[in-house]
Amino acid sequence: MVGLSDHYSDLKDHVMRVIRPDDFGFFSFFGKPGTGRSLLARGVYDDIQGSFDCSAWVRIGSTYQLKQLLLNIISQIKEVDGHELLLSSQGEEELGEHLYTSLEGKRYMVALDDVCDTDVLIRLRRWLPEQNNGSVVLLTTGLSEVAEFDESFVLLMPPTIDEDFIWPFIQLCFFKDGIAPPEFEEIGRKIARNCGCLRLVVARIMLILRRMKKGVENWSRLAEAQHYRVYTMDDELSELQILHISISVIFCG
């Protein structure tokens, strides 16, 4: 997670500077899953949540159901005790109108994590009132057509890392004086390349390396598994739970 903390502080300051005192803003956290895009967005969301009348965080993904998304947002922004059955019986249009009227006049923040196509953005956007009272919509995506859907969207990207950053970091954690023996050099660099510049994949691989017996044979097996799911990621925030990493620890120490 090296490098994310300072970048997070810069992004949070930027978001707060842009939305105050009464602007409306869409902020796109752009990058592949694993780059830290959702991690950064969630950190900003948690830190500024108290500045809003209401807020909601929903993960969309590629298999979303619009009705369920609307119900999820509504349940987070207002008390729905006793009205769940009534709301669940409504269609998408009715729920969308209910969401709009619930947000109208309020300073709100809605976060849309992992937006995988422009269609869901178009459909949800019309039910998010664009009012000049400091309301904010955060979204995370790996698609440029989503991140830059409208010229008014503010594009935010996690800092990039590469093999020349990852391999020295692995050496520092696993070898005396941060220098690997020659027989580990090619293998270690291949592992670093396999991580594909994805910070959370690096964190996962570091955990795997820590748990296995350090040896050329074991490291070689991991290096040759470049097409396995161990080097891919779908949901950053779920991965943090698996790795037992707290967002507050990453950003606050």
mmCIF file with all atom_site columns, N, CA and C in Angstrom, residues 167 170-171 173-175 180-181 183-192 194 205-206 208-210 212-225 231:
data_model
loop_
_atom_site.group_PDB
_atom_site.id
_atom_site.type_symbol
_atom_site.label_atom_id
_atom_site.label_alt_id
_atom_site.label_comp_id
_atom_site.label_asym_id
_atom_site.label_entity_id
_atom_site.label_seq_id
_atom_site.pdbx_PDB_ins_code
_atom_site.Cartn_x
_atom_site.Cartn_y
_atom_site.Cartn_z
_atom_site.occupancy
_atom_site.B_iso_or_equiv
_atom_site.pdbx_formal_charge
_atom_site.auth_seq_id
_atom_site.auth_comp_id
_atom_site.auth_asym_id
_atom_site.auth_atom_id
_atom_site.pdbx_PDB_model_num
ATOM 1   N N  . TRP A 1 167 ? 9.588  -5.413  -7.317  1.00 0.00 ? 167 TRP A N  1
ATOM 2   C CA . TRP A 1 167 ? 10.657 -6.360  -6.999  1.00 0.00 ? 167 TRP A CA 1
ATOM 3   C C  . TRP A 1 167 ? 11.572 -5.860  -5.879  1.00 0.00 ? 167 TRP A C  1
ATOM 4   N N  . ILE A 1 170 ? 9.707  -6.437  -2.652  1.00 0.00 ? 170 ILE A N  1
ATOM 5   C CA . ILE A 1 170 ? 9.702  -7.844  -2.240  1.00 0.00 ? 170 ILE A CA 1
ATOM 6   C C  . ILE A 1 170 ? 11.046 -8.212  -1.619  1.00 0.00 ? 170 ILE A C  1
ATOM 7   N N  . GLN A 1 171 ? 12.122 -7.761  -2.262  1.00 0.00 ? 171 GLN A N  1
ATOM 8   C CA . GLN A 1 171 ? 13.451 -8.054  -1.720  1.00 0.00 ? 171 GLN A CA 1
ATOM 9   C C  . GLN A 1 171 ? 13.617 -7.476  -0.322  1.00 0.00 ? 171 GLN A C  1
ATOM 10  N N  . CYS A 1 173 ? 11.468 -7.020  1.907   1.00 0.00 ? 173 CYS A N  1
ATOM 11  C CA . CYS A 1 173 ? 10.666 -7.738  2.898   1.00 0.00 ? 173 CYS A CA 1
ATOM 12  C C  . CYS A 1 173 ? 11.166 -9.160  3.169   1.00 0.00 ? 173 CYS A C  1
ATOM 13  N N  . PHE A 1 174 ? 11.875 -9.765  2.210   1.00 0.00 ? 174 PHE A N  1
ATOM 14  C CA . PHE A 1 174 ? 12.172 -11.182 2.347   1.00 0.00 ? 174 PHE A CA 1
ATOM 15  C C  . PHE A 1 174 ? 13.664 -11.548 2.359   1.00 0.00 ? 174 PHE A C  1
ATOM 16  N N  . PHE A 1 175 ? 14.529 -10.585 2.105   1.00 0.00 ? 175 PHE A N  1
ATOM 17  C CA . PHE A 1 175 ? 15.953 -10.922 2.033   1.00 0.00 ? 175 PHE A CA 1
ATOM 18  C C  . PHE A 1 175 ? 16.780 -9.957  2.868   1.00 0.00 ? 175 PHE A C  1
ATOM 19  N N  . ALA A 1 180 ? 18.303 -9.897  -2.947  1.00 0.00 ? 180 ALA A N  1
ATOM 20  C CA . ALA A 1 180 ? 18.050 -11.317 -3.148  1.00 0.00 ? 180 ALA A CA 1
ATOM 21  C C  . ALA A 1 180 ? 19.272 -12.004 -3.759  1.00 0.00 ? 180 ALA A C  1
ATOM 22  N N  . PRO A 1 181 ? 19.514 -13.274 -3.419  1.00 0.00 ? 181 PRO A N  1
ATOM 23  C CA . PRO A 1 181 ? 20.571 -14.049 -4.088  1.00 0.00 ? 181 PRO A CA 1
ATOM 24  C C  . PRO A 1 181 ? 20.311 -14.114 -5.586  1.00 0.00 ? 181 PRO A C  1
ATOM 25  N N  . GLU A 1 183 ? 20.036 -16.427 -7.715  1.00 0.00 ? 183 GLU A N  1
ATOM 26  C CA . GLU A 1 183 ? 19.105 -17.442 -8.210  1.00 0.00 ? 183 GLU A CA 1
ATOM 27  C C  . GLU A 1 183 ? 17.638 -17.034 -8.065  1.00 0.00 ? 183 GLU A C  1
ATOM 28  N N  . PHE A 1 184 ? 17.368 -15.998 -7.273  1.00 0.00 ? 184 PHE A N  1
ATOM 29  C CA . PHE A 1 184 ? 15.997 -15.521 -7.099  1.00 0.00 ? 184 PHE A CA 1
ATOM 30  C C  . PHE A 1 184 ? 15.658 -14.358 -8.033  1.00 0.00 ? 184 PHE A C  1
ATOM 31  N N  . GLU A 1 185 ? 16.650 -13.770 -8.668  1.00 0.00 ? 185 GLU A N  1
ATOM 32  C CA . GLU A 1 185 ? 16.435 -12.536 -9.420  1.00 0.00 ? 185 GLU A CA 1
ATOM 33  C C  . GLU A 1 185 ? 15.403 -12.695 -10.536 1.00 0.00 ? 185 GLU A C  1
ATOM 34  N N  . GLU A 1 186 ? 15.615 -13.643 -11.430 1.00 0.00 ? 186 GLU A N  1
ATOM 35  C CA . GLU A 1 186 ? 14.694 -13.819 -12.558 1.00 0.00 ? 186 GLU A CA 1
ATOM 36  C C  . GLU A 1 186 ? 13.314 -14.261 -12.079 1.00 0.00 ? 186 GLU A C  1
ATOM 37  N N  . ILE A 1 187 ? 13.289 -15.176 -11.115 1.00 0.00 ? 187 ILE A N  1
ATOM 38  C CA . ILE A 1 187 ? 12.014 -15.671 -10.592 1.00 0.00 ? 187 ILE A CA 1
ATOM 39  C C  . ILE A 1 187 ? 11.237 -14.544 -9.926  1.00 0.00 ? 187 ILE A C  1
ATOM 40  N N  . GLY A 1 188 ? 11.941 -13.786 -9.073  1.00 0.00 ? 188 GLY A N  1
ATOM 41  C CA . GLY A 1 188 ? 11.288 -12.700 -8.354  1.00 0.00 ? 188 GLY A CA 1
ATOM 42  C C  . GLY A 1 188 ? 10.740 -11.629 -9.288  1.00 0.00 ? 188 GLY A C  1
ATOM 43  N N  . ARG A 1 189 ? 11.504 -11.307 -10.317 1.00 0.00 ? 189 ARG A N  1
ATOM 44  C CA . ARG A 1 189 ? 11.029 -10.304 -11.273 1.00 0.00 ? 189 ARG A CA 1
ATOM 45  C C  . ARG A 1 189 ? 9.811  -10.808 -12.045 1.00 0.00 ? 189 ARG A C  1
ATOM 46  N N  . LYS A 1 190 ? 9.770  -12.101 -12.319 1.00 0.00 ? 190 LYS A N  1
ATOM 47  C CA . LYS A 1 190 ? 8.606  -12.651 -13.015 1.00 0.00 ? 190 LYS A CA 1
ATOM 48  C C  . LYS A 1 190 ? 7.373  -12.566 -12.122 1.00 0.00 ? 190 LYS A C  1
ATOM 49  N N  . ILE A 1 191 ? 7.542  -12.856 -10.842 1.00 0.00 ? 191 ILE A N  1
ATOM 50  C CA . ILE A 1 191 ? 6.431  -12.715 -9.897  1.00 0.00 ? 191 ILE A CA 1
ATOM 51  C C  . ILE A 1 191 ? 5.946  -11.265 -9.879  1.00 0.00 ? 191 ILE A C  1
ATOM 52  N N  . ALA A 1 192 ? 6.902  -10.331 -9.856  1.00 0.00 ? 192 ALA A N  1
ATOM 53  C CA . ALA A 1 192 ? 6.559  -8.907  -9.854  1.00 0.00 ? 192 ALA A CA 1
ATOM 54  C C  . ALA A 1 192 ? 5.799  -8.528  -11.125 1.00 0.00 ? 192 ALA A C  1
ATOM 55  N N  . ASN A 1 194 ? 4.017  -10.534 -12.961 1.00 0.00 ? 194 ASN A N  1
ATOM 56  C CA . ASN A 1 194 ? 2.712  -11.188 -12.918 1.00 0.00 ? 194 ASN A CA 1
ATOM 57  C C  . ASN A 1 194 ? 1.678  -10.375 -12.159 1.00 0.00 ? 194 ASN A C  1
ATOM 58  N N  . ILE A 1 205 ? 0.099  -11.506 -2.966  1.00 0.00 ? 205 ILE A N  1
ATOM 59  C CA . ILE A 1 205 ? 1.281  -12.314 -3.254  1.00 0.00 ? 205 ILE A CA 1
ATOM 60  C C  . ILE A 1 205 ? 2.282  -12.246 -2.099  1.00 0.00 ? 205 ILE A C  1
ATOM 61  N N  . MET A 1 206 ? 2.411  -11.070 -1.489  1.00 0.00 ? 206 MET A N  1
ATOM 62  C CA . MET A 1 206 ? 3.308  -10.936 -0.345  1.00 0.00 ? 206 MET A CA 1
ATOM 63  C C  . MET A 1 206 ? 2.866  -11.857 0.791   1.00 0.00 ? 206 MET A C  1
ATOM 64  N N  . ILE A 1 208 ? 1.155  -14.652 0.435   1.00 0.00 ? 208 ILE A N  1
ATOM 65  C CA . ILE A 1 208 ? 1.450  -16.031 0.012   1.00 0.00 ? 208 ILE A CA 1
ATOM 66  C C  . ILE A 1 208 ? 2.926  -16.350 0.217   1.00 0.00 ? 208 ILE A C  1
ATOM 67  N N  . LEU A 1 209 ? 3.804  -15.441 -0.184  1.00 0.00 ? 209 LEU A N  1
ATOM 68  C CA . LEU A 1 209 ? 5.242  -15.653 -0.021  1.00 0.00 ? 209 LEU A CA 1
ATOM 69  C C  . LEU A 1 209 ? 5.616  -15.778 1.457   1.00 0.00 ? 209 LEU A C  1
ATOM 70  N N  . ARG A 1 210 ? 4.959  -15.004 2.270   1.00 0.00 ? 210 ARG A N  1
ATOM 71  C CA . ARG A 1 210 ? 5.259  -15.047 3.697   1.00 0.00 ? 210 ARG A CA 1
ATOM 72  C C  . ARG A 1 210 ? 4.888  -16.397 4.301   1.00 0.00 ? 210 ARG A C  1
ATOM 73  N N  . MET A 1 212 ? 4.689  -19.376 2.650   1.00 0.00 ? 212 MET A N  1
ATOM 74  C CA . MET A 1 212 ? 5.377  -20.534 2.079   1.00 0.00 ? 212 MET A CA 1
ATOM 75  C C  . MET A 1 212 ? 6.849  -20.559 2.492   1.00 0.00 ? 212 MET A C  1
ATOM 76  N N  . LYS A 1 213 ? 7.419  -21.723 2.432   1.00 0.00 ? 213 LYS A N  1
ATOM 77  C CA . LYS A 1 213 ? 8.845  -21.865 2.734   1.00 0.00 ? 213 LYS A CA 1
ATOM 78  C C  . LYS A 1 213 ? 9.651  -21.196 1.627   1.00 0.00 ? 213 LYS A C  1
ATOM 79  N N  . LYS A 1 214 ? 10.559 -20.301 2.022   1.00 0.00 ? 214 LYS A N  1
ATOM 80  C CA . LYS A 1 214 ? 11.335 -19.559 1.031   1.00 0.00 ? 214 LYS A CA 1
ATOM 81  C C  . LYS A 1 214 ? 12.326 -20.485 0.343   1.00 0.00 ? 214 LYS A C  1
ATOM 82  N N  . GLY A 1 215 ? 12.154 -20.641 -0.939  1.00 0.00 ? 215 GLY A N  1
ATOM 83  C CA . GLY A 1 215 ? 13.034 -21.493 -1.717  1.00 0.00 ? 215 GLY A CA 1
ATOM 84  C C  . GLY A 1 215 ? 12.783 -21.292 -3.195  1.00 0.00 ? 215 GLY A C  1
ATOM 85  N N  . VAL A 1 216 ? 13.769 -21.567 -4.012  1.00 0.00 ? 216 VAL A N  1
ATOM 86  C CA . VAL A 1 216 ? 13.662 -21.353 -5.457  1.00 0.00 ? 216 VAL A CA 1
ATOM 87  C C  . VAL A 1 216 ? 12.524 -22.167 -6.051  1.00 0.00 ? 216 VAL A C  1
ATOM 88  N N  . GLU A 1 217 ? 12.366 -23.410 -5.606  1.00 0.00 ? 217 GLU A N  1
ATOM 89  C CA . GLU A 1 217 ? 11.334 -24.278 -6.180  1.00 0.00 ? 217 GLU A CA 1
ATOM 90  C C  . GLU A 1 217 ? 9.931  -23.724 -5.909  1.00 0.00 ? 217 GLU A C  1
ATOM 91  N N  . ASN A 1 218 ? 9.676  -23.315 -4.665  1.00 0.00 ? 218 ASN A N  1
ATOM 92  C CA . ASN A 1 218 ? 8.354  -22.776 -4.320  1.00 0.00 ? 218 ASN A CA 1
ATOM 93  C C  . ASN A 1 218 ? 8.087  -21.463 -5.057  1.00 0.00 ? 218 ASN A C  1
ATOM 94  N N  . TRP A 1 219 ? 9.075  -20.590 -5.079  1.00 0.00 ? 219 TRP A N  1
ATOM 95  C CA . TRP A 1 219 ? 8.908  -19.315 -5.766  1.00 0.00 ? 219 TRP A CA 1
ATOM 96  C C  . TRP A 1 219 ? 8.710  -19.532 -7.271  1.00 0.00 ? 219 TRP A C  1
ATOM 97  N N  . SER A 1 220 ? 9.367  -20.527 -7.825  1.00 0.00 ? 220 SER A N  1
ATOM 98  C CA . SER A 1 220 ? 9.231  -20.817 -9.259  1.00 0.00 ? 220 SER A CA 1
ATOM 99  C C  . SER A 1 220 ? 7.809  -21.241 -9.592  1.00 0.00 ? 220 SER A C  1
ATOM 100 N N  . ARG A 1 221 ? 7.208  -22.063 -8.728  1.00 0.00 ? 221 ARG A N  1
ATOM 101 C CA . ARG A 1 221 ? 5.824  -22.483 -8.964  1.00 0.00 ? 221 ARG A CA 1
ATOM 102 C C  . ARG A 1 221 ? 4.877  -21.286 -8.972  1.00 0.00 ? 221 ARG A C  1
ATOM 103 N N  . LEU A 1 222 ? 5.120  -20.361 -8.047  1.00 0.00 ? 222 LEU A N  1
ATOM 104 C CA . LEU A 1 222 ? 4.289  -19.167 -8.006  1.00 0.00 ? 222 LEU A CA 1
ATOM 105 C C  . LEU A 1 222 ? 4.516  -18.302 -9.245  1.00 0.00 ? 222 LEU A C  1
ATOM 106 N N  . ALA A 1 223 ? 5.757  -18.224 -9.694  1.00 0.00 ? 223 ALA A N  1
ATOM 107 C CA . ALA A 1 223 ? 6.079  -17.417 -10.877 1.00 0.00 ? 223 ALA A CA 1
ATOM 108 C C  . ALA A 1 223 ? 5.438  -17.988 -12.133 1.00 0.00 ? 223 ALA A C  1
ATOM 109 N N  . GLU A 1 224 ? 5.343  -19.313 -12.225 1.00 0.00 ? 224 GLU A N  1
ATOM 110 C CA . GLU A 1 224 ? 4.783  -19.954 -13.414 1.00 0.00 ? 224 GLU A CA 1
ATOM 111 C C  . GLU A 1 224 ? 3.266  -19.974 -13.415 1.00 0.00 ? 224 GLU A C  1
ATOM 112 N N  . ALA A 1 225 ? 2.643  -19.505 -12.340 1.00 0.00 ? 225 ALA A N  1
ATOM 113 C CA . ALA A 1 225 ? 1.181  -19.514 -12.237 1.00 0.00 ? 225 ALA A CA 1
ATOM 114 C C  . ALA A 1 225 ? 0.580  -18.198 -12.706 1.00 0.00 ? 225 ALA A C  1
ATOM 115 N N  . TYR A 1 231 ? -3.440 -13.969 -9.493  1.00 0.00 ? 231 TYR A N  1
ATOM 116 C CA . TYR A 1 231 ? -2.928 -12.695 -10.000 1.00 0.00 ? 231 TYR A CA 1
ATOM 117 C C  . TYR A 1 231 ? -4.036 -11.791 -10.561 1.00 0.00 ? 231 TYR A C  1
#
